PDB file of C-alpha atoms in Angstrom:
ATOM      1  CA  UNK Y 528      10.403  -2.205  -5.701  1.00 50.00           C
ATOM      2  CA  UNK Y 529      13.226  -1.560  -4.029  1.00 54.00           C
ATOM      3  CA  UNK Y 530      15.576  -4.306  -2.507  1.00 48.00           C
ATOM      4  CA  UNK Y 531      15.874  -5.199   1.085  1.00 49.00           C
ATOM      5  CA  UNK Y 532      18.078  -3.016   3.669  1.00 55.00           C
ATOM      6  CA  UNK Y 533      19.559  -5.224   5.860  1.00 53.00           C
ATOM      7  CA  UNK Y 534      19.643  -5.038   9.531  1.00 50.00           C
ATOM      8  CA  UNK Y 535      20.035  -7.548  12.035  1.00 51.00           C
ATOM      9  CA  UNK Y 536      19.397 -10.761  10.546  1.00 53.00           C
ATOM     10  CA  UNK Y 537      16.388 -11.709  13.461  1.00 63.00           C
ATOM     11  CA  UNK Y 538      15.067  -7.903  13.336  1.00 81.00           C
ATOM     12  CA  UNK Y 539      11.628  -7.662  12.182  1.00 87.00           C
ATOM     13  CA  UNK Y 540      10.995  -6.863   8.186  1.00 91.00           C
ATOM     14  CA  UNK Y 541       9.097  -3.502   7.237  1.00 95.00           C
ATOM     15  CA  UNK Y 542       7.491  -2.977   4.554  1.00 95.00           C
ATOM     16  CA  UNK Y 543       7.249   1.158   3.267  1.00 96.00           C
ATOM     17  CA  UNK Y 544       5.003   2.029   0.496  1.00 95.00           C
ATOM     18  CA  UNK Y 545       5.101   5.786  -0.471  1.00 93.00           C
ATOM     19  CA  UNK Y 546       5.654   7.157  -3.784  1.00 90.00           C
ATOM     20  CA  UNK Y 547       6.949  10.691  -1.998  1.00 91.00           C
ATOM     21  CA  UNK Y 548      10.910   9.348  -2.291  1.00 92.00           C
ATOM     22  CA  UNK Y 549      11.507  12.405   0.286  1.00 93.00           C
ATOM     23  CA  UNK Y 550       8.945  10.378   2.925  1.00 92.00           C
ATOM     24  CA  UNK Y 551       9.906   6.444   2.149  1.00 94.00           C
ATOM     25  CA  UNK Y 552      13.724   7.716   2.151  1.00 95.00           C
ATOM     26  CA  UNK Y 553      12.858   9.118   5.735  1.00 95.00           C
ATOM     27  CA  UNK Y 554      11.190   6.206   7.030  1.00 95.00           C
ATOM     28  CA  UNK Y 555      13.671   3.801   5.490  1.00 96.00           C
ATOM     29  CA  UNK Y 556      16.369   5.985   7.533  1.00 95.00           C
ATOM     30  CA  UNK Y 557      14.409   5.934  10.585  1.00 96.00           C
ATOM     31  CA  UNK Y 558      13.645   2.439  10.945  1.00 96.00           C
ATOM     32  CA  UNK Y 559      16.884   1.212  10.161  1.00 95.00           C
ATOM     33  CA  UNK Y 560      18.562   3.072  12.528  1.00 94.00           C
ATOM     34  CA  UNK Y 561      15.887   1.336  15.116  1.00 93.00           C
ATOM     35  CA  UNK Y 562      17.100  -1.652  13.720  1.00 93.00           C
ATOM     36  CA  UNK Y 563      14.536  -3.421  11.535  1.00 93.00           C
ATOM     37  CA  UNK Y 564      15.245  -4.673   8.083  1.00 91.00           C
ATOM     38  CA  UNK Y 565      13.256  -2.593   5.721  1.00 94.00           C
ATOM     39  CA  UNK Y 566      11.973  -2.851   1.804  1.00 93.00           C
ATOM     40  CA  UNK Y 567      10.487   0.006   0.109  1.00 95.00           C
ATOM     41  CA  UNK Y 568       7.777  -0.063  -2.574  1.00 94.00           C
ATOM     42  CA  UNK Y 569       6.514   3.142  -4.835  1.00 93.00           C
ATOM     43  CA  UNK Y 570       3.670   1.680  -6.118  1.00 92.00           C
ATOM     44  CA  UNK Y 571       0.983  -0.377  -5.860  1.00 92.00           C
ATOM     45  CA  UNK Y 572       2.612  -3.098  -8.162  1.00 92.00           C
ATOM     46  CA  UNK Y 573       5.363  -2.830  -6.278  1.00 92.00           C
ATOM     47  CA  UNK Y 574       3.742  -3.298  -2.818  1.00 92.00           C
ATOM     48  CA  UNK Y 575       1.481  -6.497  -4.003  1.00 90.00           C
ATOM     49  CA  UNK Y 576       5.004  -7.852  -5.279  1.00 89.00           C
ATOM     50  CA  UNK Y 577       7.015  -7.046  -2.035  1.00 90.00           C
ATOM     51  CA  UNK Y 578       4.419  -8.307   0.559  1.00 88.00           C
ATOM     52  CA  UNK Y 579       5.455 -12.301  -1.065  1.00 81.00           C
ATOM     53  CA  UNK Y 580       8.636 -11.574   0.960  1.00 81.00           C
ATOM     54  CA  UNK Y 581       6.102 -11.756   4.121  1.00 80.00           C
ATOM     55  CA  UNK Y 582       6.908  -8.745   6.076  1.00 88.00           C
ATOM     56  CA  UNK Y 583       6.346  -8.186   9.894  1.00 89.00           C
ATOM     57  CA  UNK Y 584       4.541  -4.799   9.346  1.00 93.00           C
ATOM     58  CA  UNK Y 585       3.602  -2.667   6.521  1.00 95.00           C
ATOM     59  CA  UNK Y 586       3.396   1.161   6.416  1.00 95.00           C
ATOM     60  CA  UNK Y 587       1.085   1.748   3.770  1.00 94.00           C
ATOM     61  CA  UNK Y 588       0.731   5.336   2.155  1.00 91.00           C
ATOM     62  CA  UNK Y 589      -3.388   5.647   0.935  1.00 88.00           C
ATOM     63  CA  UNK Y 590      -2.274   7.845  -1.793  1.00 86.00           C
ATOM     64  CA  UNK Y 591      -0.240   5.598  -4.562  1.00 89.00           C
ATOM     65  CA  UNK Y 592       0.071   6.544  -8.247  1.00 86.00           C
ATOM     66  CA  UNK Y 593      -1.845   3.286  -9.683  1.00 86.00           C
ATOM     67  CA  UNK Y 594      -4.131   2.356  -7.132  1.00 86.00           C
ATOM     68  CA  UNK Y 595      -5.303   3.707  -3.718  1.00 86.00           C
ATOM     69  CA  UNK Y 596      -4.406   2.258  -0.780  1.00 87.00           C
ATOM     70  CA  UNK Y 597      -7.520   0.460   0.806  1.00 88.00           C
ATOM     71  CA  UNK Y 598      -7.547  -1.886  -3.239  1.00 90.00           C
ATOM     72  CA  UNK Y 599      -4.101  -2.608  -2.254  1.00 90.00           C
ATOM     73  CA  UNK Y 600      -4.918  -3.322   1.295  1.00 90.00           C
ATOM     74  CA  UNK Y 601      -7.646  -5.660   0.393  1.00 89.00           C
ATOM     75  CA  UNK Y 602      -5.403  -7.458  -2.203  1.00 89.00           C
ATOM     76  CA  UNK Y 603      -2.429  -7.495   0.282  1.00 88.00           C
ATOM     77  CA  UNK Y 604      -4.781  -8.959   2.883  1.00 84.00           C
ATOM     78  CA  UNK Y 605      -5.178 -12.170   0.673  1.00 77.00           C
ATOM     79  CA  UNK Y 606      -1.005 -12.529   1.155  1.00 75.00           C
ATOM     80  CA  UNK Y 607      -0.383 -12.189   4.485  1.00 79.00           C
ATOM     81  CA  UNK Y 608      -1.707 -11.487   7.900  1.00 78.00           C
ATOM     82  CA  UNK Y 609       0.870  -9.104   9.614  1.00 87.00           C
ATOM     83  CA  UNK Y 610      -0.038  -5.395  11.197  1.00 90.00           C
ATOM     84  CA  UNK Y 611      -0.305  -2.773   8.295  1.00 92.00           C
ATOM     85  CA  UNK Y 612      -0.803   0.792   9.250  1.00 93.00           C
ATOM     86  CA  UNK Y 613      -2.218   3.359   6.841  1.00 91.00           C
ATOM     87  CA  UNK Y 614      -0.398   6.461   6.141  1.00 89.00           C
ATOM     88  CA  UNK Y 615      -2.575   9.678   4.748  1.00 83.00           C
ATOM     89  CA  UNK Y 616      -2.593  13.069   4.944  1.00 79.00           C
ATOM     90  CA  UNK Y 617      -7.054  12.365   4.695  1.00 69.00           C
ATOM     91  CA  UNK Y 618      -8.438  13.229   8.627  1.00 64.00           C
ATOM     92  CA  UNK Y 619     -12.348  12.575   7.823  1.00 70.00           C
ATOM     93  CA  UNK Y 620     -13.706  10.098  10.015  1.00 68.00           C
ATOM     94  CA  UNK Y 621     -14.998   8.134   6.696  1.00 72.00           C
ATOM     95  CA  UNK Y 622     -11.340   7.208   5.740  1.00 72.00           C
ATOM     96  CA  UNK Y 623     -10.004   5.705   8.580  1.00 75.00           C
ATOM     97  CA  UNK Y 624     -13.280   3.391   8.962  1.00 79.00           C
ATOM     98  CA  UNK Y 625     -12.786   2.420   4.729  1.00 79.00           C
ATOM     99  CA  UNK Y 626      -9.495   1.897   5.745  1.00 78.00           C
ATOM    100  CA  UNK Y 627      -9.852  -0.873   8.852  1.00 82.00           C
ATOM    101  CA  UNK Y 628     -12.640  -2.301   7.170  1.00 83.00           C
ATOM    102  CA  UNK Y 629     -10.118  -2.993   4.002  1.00 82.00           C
ATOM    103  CA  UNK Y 630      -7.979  -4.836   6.795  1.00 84.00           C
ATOM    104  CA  UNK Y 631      -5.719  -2.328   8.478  1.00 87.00           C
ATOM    105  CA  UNK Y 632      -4.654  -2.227  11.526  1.00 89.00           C
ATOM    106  CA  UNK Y 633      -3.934   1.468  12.768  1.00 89.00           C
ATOM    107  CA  UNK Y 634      -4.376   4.870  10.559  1.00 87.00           C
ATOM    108  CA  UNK Y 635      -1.680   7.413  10.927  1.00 88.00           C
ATOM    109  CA  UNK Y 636      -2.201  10.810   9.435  1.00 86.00           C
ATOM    110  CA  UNK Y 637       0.528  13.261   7.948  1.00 84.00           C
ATOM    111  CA  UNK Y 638       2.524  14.879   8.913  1.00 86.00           C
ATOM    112  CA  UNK Y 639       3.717  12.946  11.558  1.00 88.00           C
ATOM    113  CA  UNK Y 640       5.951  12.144  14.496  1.00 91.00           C
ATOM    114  CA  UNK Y 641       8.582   9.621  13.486  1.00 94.00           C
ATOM    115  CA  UNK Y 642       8.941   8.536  17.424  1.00 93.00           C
ATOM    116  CA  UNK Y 643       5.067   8.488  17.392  1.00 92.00           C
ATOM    117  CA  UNK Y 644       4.927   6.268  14.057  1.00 94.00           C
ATOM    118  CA  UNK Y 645       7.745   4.014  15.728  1.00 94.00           C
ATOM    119  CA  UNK Y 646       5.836   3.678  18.845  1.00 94.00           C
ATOM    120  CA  UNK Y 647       2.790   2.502  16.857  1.00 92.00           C
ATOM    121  CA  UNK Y 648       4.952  -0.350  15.102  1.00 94.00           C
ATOM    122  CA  UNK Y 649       6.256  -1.730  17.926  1.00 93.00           C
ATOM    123  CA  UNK Y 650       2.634  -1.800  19.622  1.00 92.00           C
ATOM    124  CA  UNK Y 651       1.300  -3.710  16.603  1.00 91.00           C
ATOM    125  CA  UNK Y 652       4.772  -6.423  16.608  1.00 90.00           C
ATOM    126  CA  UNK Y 653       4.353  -6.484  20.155  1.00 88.00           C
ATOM    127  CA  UNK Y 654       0.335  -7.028  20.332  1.00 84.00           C
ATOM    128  CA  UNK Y 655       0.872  -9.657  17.181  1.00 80.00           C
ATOM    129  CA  UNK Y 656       3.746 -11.534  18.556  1.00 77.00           C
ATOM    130  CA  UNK Y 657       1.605 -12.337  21.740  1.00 74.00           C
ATOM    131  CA  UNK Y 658      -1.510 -13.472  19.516  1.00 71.00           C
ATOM    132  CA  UNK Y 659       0.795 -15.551  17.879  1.00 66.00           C
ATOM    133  CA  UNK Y 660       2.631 -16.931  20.935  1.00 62.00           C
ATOM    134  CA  UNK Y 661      -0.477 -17.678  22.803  1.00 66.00           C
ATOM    135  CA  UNK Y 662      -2.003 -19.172  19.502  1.00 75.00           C
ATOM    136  CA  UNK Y 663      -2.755 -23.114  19.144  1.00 80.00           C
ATOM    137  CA  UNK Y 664      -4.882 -23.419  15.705  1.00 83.00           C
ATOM    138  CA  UNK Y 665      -6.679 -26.590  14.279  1.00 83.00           C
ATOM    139  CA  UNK Y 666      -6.317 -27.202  10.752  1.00 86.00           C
ATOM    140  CA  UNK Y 667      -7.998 -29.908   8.734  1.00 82.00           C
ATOM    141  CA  UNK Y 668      -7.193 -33.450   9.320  1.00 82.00           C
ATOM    142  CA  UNK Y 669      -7.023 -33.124  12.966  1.00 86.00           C
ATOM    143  CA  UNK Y 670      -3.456 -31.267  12.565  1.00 89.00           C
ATOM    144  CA  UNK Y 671      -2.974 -28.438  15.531  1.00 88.00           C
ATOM    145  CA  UNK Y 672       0.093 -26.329  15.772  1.00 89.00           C
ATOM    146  CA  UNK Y 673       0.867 -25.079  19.097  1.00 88.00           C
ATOM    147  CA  UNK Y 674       2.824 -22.137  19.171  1.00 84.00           C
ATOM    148  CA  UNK Y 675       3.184 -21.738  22.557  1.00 77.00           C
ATOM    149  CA  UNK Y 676       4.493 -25.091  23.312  1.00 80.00           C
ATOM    150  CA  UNK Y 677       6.328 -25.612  19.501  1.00 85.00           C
ATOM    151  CA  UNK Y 678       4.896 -28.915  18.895  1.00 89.00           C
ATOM    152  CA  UNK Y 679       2.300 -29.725  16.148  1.00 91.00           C
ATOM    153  CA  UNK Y 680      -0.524 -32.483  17.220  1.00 90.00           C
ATOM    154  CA  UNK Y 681      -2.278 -35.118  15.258  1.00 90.00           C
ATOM    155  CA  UNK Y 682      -5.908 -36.204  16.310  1.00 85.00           C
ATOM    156  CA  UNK Y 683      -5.894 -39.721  16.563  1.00 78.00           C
ATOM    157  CA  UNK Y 684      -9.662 -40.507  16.561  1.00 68.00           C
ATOM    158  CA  UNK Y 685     -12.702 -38.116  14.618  1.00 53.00           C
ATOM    159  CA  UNK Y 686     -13.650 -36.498  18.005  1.00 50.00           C
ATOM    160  CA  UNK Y 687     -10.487 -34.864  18.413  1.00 50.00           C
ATOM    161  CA  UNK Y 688     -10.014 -36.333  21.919  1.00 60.00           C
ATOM    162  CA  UNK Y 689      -6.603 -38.097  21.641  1.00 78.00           C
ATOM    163  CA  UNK Y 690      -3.557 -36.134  19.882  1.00 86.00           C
ATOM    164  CA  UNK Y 691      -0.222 -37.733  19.132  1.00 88.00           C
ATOM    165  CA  UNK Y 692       2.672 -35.259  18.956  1.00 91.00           C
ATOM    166  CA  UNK Y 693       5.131 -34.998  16.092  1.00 91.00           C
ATOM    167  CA  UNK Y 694       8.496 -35.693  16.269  1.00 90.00           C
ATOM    168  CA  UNK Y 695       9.913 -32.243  15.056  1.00 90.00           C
ATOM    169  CA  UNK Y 696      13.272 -30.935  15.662  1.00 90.00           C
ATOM    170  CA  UNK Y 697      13.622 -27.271  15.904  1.00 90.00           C
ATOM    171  CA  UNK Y 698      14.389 -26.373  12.456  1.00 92.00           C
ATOM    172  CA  UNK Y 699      11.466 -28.312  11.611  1.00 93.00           C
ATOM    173  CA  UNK Y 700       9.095 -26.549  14.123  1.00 93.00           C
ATOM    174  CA  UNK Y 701       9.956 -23.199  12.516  1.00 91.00           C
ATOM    175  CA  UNK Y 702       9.254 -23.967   9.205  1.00 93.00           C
ATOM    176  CA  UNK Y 703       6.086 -25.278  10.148  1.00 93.00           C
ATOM    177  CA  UNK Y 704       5.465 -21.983  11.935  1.00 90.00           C
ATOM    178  CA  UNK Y 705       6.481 -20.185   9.173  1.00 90.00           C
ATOM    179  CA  UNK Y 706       4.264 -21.715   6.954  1.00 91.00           C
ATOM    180  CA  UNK Y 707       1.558 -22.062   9.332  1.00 89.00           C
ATOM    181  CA  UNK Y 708       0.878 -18.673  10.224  1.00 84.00           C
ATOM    182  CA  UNK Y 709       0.304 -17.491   6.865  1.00 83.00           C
ATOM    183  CA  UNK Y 710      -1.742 -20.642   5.303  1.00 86.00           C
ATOM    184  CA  UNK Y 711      -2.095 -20.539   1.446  1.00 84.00           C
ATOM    185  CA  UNK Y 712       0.548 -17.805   0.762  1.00 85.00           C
ATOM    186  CA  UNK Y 713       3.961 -19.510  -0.846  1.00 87.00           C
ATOM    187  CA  UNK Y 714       7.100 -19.009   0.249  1.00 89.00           C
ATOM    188  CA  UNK Y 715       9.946 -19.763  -2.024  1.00 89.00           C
ATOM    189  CA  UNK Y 716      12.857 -22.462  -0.830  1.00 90.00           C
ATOM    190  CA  UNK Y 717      15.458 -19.347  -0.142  1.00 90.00           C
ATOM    191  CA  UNK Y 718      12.897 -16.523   1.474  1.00 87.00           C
ATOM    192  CA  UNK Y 719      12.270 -20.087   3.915  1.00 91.00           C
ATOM    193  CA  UNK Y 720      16.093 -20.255   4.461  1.00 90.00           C
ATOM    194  CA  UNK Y 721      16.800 -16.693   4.803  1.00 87.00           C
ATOM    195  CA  UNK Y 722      13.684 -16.341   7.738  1.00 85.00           C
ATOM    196  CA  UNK Y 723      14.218 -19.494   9.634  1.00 88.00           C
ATOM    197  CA  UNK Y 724      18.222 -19.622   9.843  1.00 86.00           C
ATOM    198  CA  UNK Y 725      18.432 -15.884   9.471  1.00 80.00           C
ATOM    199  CA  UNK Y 726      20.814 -15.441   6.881  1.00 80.00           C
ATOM    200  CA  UNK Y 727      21.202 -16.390   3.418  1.00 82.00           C
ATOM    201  CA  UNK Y 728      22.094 -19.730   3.055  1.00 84.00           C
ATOM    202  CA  UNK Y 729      21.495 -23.389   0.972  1.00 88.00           C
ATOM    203  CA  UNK Y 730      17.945 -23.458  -0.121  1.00 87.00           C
ATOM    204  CA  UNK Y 731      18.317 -26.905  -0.636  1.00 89.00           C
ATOM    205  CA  UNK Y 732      18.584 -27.824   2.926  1.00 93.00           C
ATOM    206  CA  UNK Y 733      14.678 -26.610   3.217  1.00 94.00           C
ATOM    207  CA  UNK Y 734      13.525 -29.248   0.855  1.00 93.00           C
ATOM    208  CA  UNK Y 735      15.347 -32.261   3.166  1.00 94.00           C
ATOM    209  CA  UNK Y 736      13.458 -30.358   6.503  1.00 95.00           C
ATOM    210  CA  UNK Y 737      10.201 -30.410   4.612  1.00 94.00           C
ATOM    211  CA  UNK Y 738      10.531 -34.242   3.886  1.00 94.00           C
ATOM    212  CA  UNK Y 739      11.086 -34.685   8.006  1.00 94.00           C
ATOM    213  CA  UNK Y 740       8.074 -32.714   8.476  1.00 94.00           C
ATOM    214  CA  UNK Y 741       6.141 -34.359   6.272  1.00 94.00           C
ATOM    215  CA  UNK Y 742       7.724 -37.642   7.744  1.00 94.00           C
ATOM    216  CA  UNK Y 743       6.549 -37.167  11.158  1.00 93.00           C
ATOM    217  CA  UNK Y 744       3.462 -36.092  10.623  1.00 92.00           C
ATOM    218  CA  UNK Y 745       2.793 -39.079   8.475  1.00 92.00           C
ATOM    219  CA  UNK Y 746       4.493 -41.316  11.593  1.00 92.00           C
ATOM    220  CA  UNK Y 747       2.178 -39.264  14.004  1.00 90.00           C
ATOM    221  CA  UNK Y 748      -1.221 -40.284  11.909  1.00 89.00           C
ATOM    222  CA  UNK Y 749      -1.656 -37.267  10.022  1.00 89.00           C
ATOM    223  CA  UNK Y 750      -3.409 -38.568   6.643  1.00 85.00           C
ATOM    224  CA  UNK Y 751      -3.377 -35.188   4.834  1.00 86.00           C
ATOM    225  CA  UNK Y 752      -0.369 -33.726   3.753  1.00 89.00           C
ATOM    226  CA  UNK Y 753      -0.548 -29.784   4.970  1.00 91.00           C
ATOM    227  CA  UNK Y 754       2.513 -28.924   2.736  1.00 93.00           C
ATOM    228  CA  UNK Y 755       1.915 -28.149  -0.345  1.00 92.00           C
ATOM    229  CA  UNK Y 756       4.562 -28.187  -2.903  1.00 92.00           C
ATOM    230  CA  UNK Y 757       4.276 -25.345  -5.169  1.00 89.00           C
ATOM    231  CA  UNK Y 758       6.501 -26.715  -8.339  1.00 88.00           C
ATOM    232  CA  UNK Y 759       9.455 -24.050  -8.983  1.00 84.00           C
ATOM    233  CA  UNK Y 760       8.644 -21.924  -6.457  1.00 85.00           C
ATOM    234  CA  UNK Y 761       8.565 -23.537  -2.824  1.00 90.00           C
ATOM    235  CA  UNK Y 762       6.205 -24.397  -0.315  1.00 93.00           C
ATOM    236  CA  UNK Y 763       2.844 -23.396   1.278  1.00 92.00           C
ATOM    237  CA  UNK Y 764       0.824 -24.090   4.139  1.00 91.00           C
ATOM    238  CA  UNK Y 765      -3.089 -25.804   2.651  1.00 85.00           C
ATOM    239  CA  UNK Y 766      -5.248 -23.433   3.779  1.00 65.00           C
TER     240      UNK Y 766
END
């Protein structure tokens, strides 16, 4: 796996996986000079390891030297939840429906148009930041995070009819958000540090925001603890 290129620290993370260096070199290229942070991956060991650093899209060649594509999808799919497009030079029908069905999100087939492949990303980003803006999700214990209006919400009685906010500042909010949108993948203390302040920073300043998180939703009446501690590692969301 190859490190990350970096952009602009808020520019969205892509995530190439193509063992043709000629093709991943030309994406990498590409999207960097569109501005995104990128991270390239040759295999399918590679890809599994690099989508931990939770991407924002994933361009995902069906052909890889270990493993094809739609295994990797599937396994991938288990990490995270962001727009992965399939990359093949296959055109039967029966491909692109394995592929959706292994959790993709668009099927591009080579060769292609690099303006037509960027257009494609930014449809996906565009179409999942809305979901995910518009998005208020329940979680067990009577816990909702409201994306749309940054708070998080504690029930205060078993039919859900009364909801006490949490105190969060914004810092907090985004971790939560963070977290939240991918429940049950971890992220480690400086991936959380690097995504929320946008640069690399003190990791341990993410373990004192976690305790105010978990402080306020313990002051709002949340009785489950939706932060897990992952012991050397960092943090996940309880799915």
């Amino acid at each position: 796996m190859d490190v990350t290129r970096e952009g602009h620290r808020d520019a969205p993370l892509i995530l190439i996986v193509d063992d043709e260096a000629d093709i991943a070199d030309m994406l990498e290229s590409y999207f960097r000079l569109e501005g995104y942070r990128t991270l390239v991956a040759r295999d399918a060991a590679g890809a599994i390891e690099a989508a931990g650093r939770a991407p924002d899209a994933i361009l995902l060649d069906v052909n890889l030297p270990d493993a094809d594509g739609f295994s990797v999808c599937r396994t991938i799919r288990e990490l995270v939840a962001c727009p992965i497009i399939f990359l093949t030079a296959r055109v039967e029908d029966a491909d692109a429906i394995a592929g959706f069905a292994a959790g993709g999100d668009d099927y591009v087939t080579k060769p292609f148009s690099l303006e037509v492949l960027g257009a494609r990303v930014r449809a996906q980003l565009a179409r999942e930041h809305r979901r995910l803006d518009r998005a208020t999700v329940r979680f067990p214990g009577g816990i909702v995070v409201d994306f749309a209006r940054r708070e998080v919400r504690v029930a205060t009685d078993g039919g859900g009819h009364g909801e006490r906010v949490a105190t969060l500042a914004r810092k907090d909010f985004d971790i939560v958000a963070l977290l939240a949108r991918r429940p049950g993948q971890v992220f480690d203390r400086d991936m959380i540090y690097e995504r929320v302040w946008g640069e690399p920073g003190d990791s341990s300043v993410v373990t004192e925001h976690v305790r105010r998180v978990r402080r306020a939703l313990a002051e709002a009446g949340c009785a489950t603890n939706p932060l897990a501690t992952v012991w050397g590692v960092g943090y996940s969301w309880r799915a």
